[in-house]
Amino acid sequence: MEVLISLTAKVAEYTVAPIGRQANHLLSYKGNFKELADRVNELEAERVTTNRSIEHERRNMREIKPNVIKWLEEVNEIIEKANQLQRDPRCAKVGCSVRSFPNLILRHQLSRKATKITQEVVQVLNKGKFDQVGYLNALDSAAFSNSFSTRGGVMFETRELFKEEIVKALEDSNACSIGIYGLGGVGKTYLVKEVAQIAKQHKLFDAVVIANISKTPDIGRIQGEIADQLDLSFGKETITGRAYLLRQRIKAEKTILVILDDMWPSFELEKAGIPLVDKHTTRILDKQNAKQNVEQNVKQNVCKLLITSRNKDVLLEKETQEEFTFRLDLLSEAETWRLFQYMAGEKVNDTRLQNVATQVAQKCAGLPLVIVTVARGLKNKDIYAWKDALRQLESVGHAEMDAI
């Protein structure tokens, strides 16, 4: 008897259950198509939401994650597949009859196909739950390149020593606000970008951000530059609102280096959202909550500022520590010629050009930016172009050079 029961159960498993599923396709034809339509609507809504997030990320100069792009492709494919089924002219024929009976075979085929596609739609829908759709590219040396970045092929001992001194200051627990000053074009920007790379590579800080200030600072742009590097999206449009969010984001980092390049007197750090730093503790000052933080023993995170300017007084006005304020000097005559040769090419050693080339290099006044610009412009040019360049440089005074 037990054998007979077992056999009967096995027969039912392989016959009754499949027959039930097939019958369900016939009986639930309309329900299956409605379920497909509902799920497709859900997926389309999710696609709209994701596309809006993508637009937002792209406006903030972020890259879109590859898995998000792939998901959108899958979404488009499955929605088109569902639409093709719903547009299938055979769907209008399922009510057709043979001697007044519905076309059961066609109804079964289409219902079964709708169920299968619905399952695929649900699978794609479940894959579309993204915490973030975009990301920031890690800042590397290529992102920091500027008009004279190729001088990396020429090593200057004086600059290397200067750079080491700045890095040493960053590691000094007594330094909270470090300054670098020197003439325009002397290489301050290039140097602090190299320092930023060192700080990142050696993990001196949890976060390193850099922004260019300029003579006529655009606070909104500056806030945006820093926010992008901290992966911060502003939900506010006012300068004050953005400054609050930026300040809170900077304070959220355990250790952070904020580099402000080309500082001018008109720029207000606090107005932009750059927090003040306690010179004695290198910790962020919070004027409003200072007493409360002390009473509650709230841990204050470390923030250091590295600021460059043409004028030392501007740095001191922005409260850089004088003992950690350094002057970046011009290149020596020998360094100038090495860089000039490197950028202009071997042609400068031609006996017909060497004399005028030497004079042109001297007129570049030891400023890397001028050296690189002039040398590149004269590369492969004839002697007449070189002489013309020399005449133009001779007419440029020191004031014009400093205005670069």
Short mmCIF file of C-alpha atoms in Angstrom, two decimals, residues 43-57 68-69 71-72 128-130 132-134:
data_model
loop_
_atom_site.label_atom_id
_atom_site.label_comp_id
_atom_site.label_asym_id
_atom_site.label_seq_id
_atom_site.Cartn_x
_atom_site.Cartn_y
_atom_site.Cartn_z
CA LEU A 43 10.46 49.99 -13.58
CA GLU A 44 9.84 53.08 -15.73
CA ALA A 45 9.38 55.18 -12.58
CA GLU A 46 12.65 53.82 -11.18
CA ARG A 47 14.36 54.65 -14.48
CA VAL A 48 13.13 58.25 -14.27
CA THR A 49 14.45 58.57 -10.71
CA THR A 50 17.84 57.12 -11.66
CA ASN A 51 18.15 59.40 -14.71
CA ARG A 52 17.48 62.42 -12.51
CA SER A 53 20.20 61.27 -10.13
CA ILE A 54 22.56 60.86 -13.08
CA GLU A 55 21.83 64.39 -14.29
CA HIS A 56 22.56 65.69 -10.81
CA GLU A 57 25.85 63.80 -10.62
CA VAL A 68 24.37 51.97 -13.26
CA ILE A 69 24.91 52.45 -16.99
CA TRP A 71 21.43 48.58 -15.50
CA LEU A 72 19.86 51.32 -17.62
CA GLY A 128 18.26 48.97 -9.53
CA LYS A 129 18.54 49.86 -5.84
CA PHE A 130 21.64 52.12 -5.88
CA GLN A 132 24.91 56.25 -5.25
CA VAL A 133 24.98 56.44 -9.03
CA GLY A 134 28.11 58.58 -9.37
#
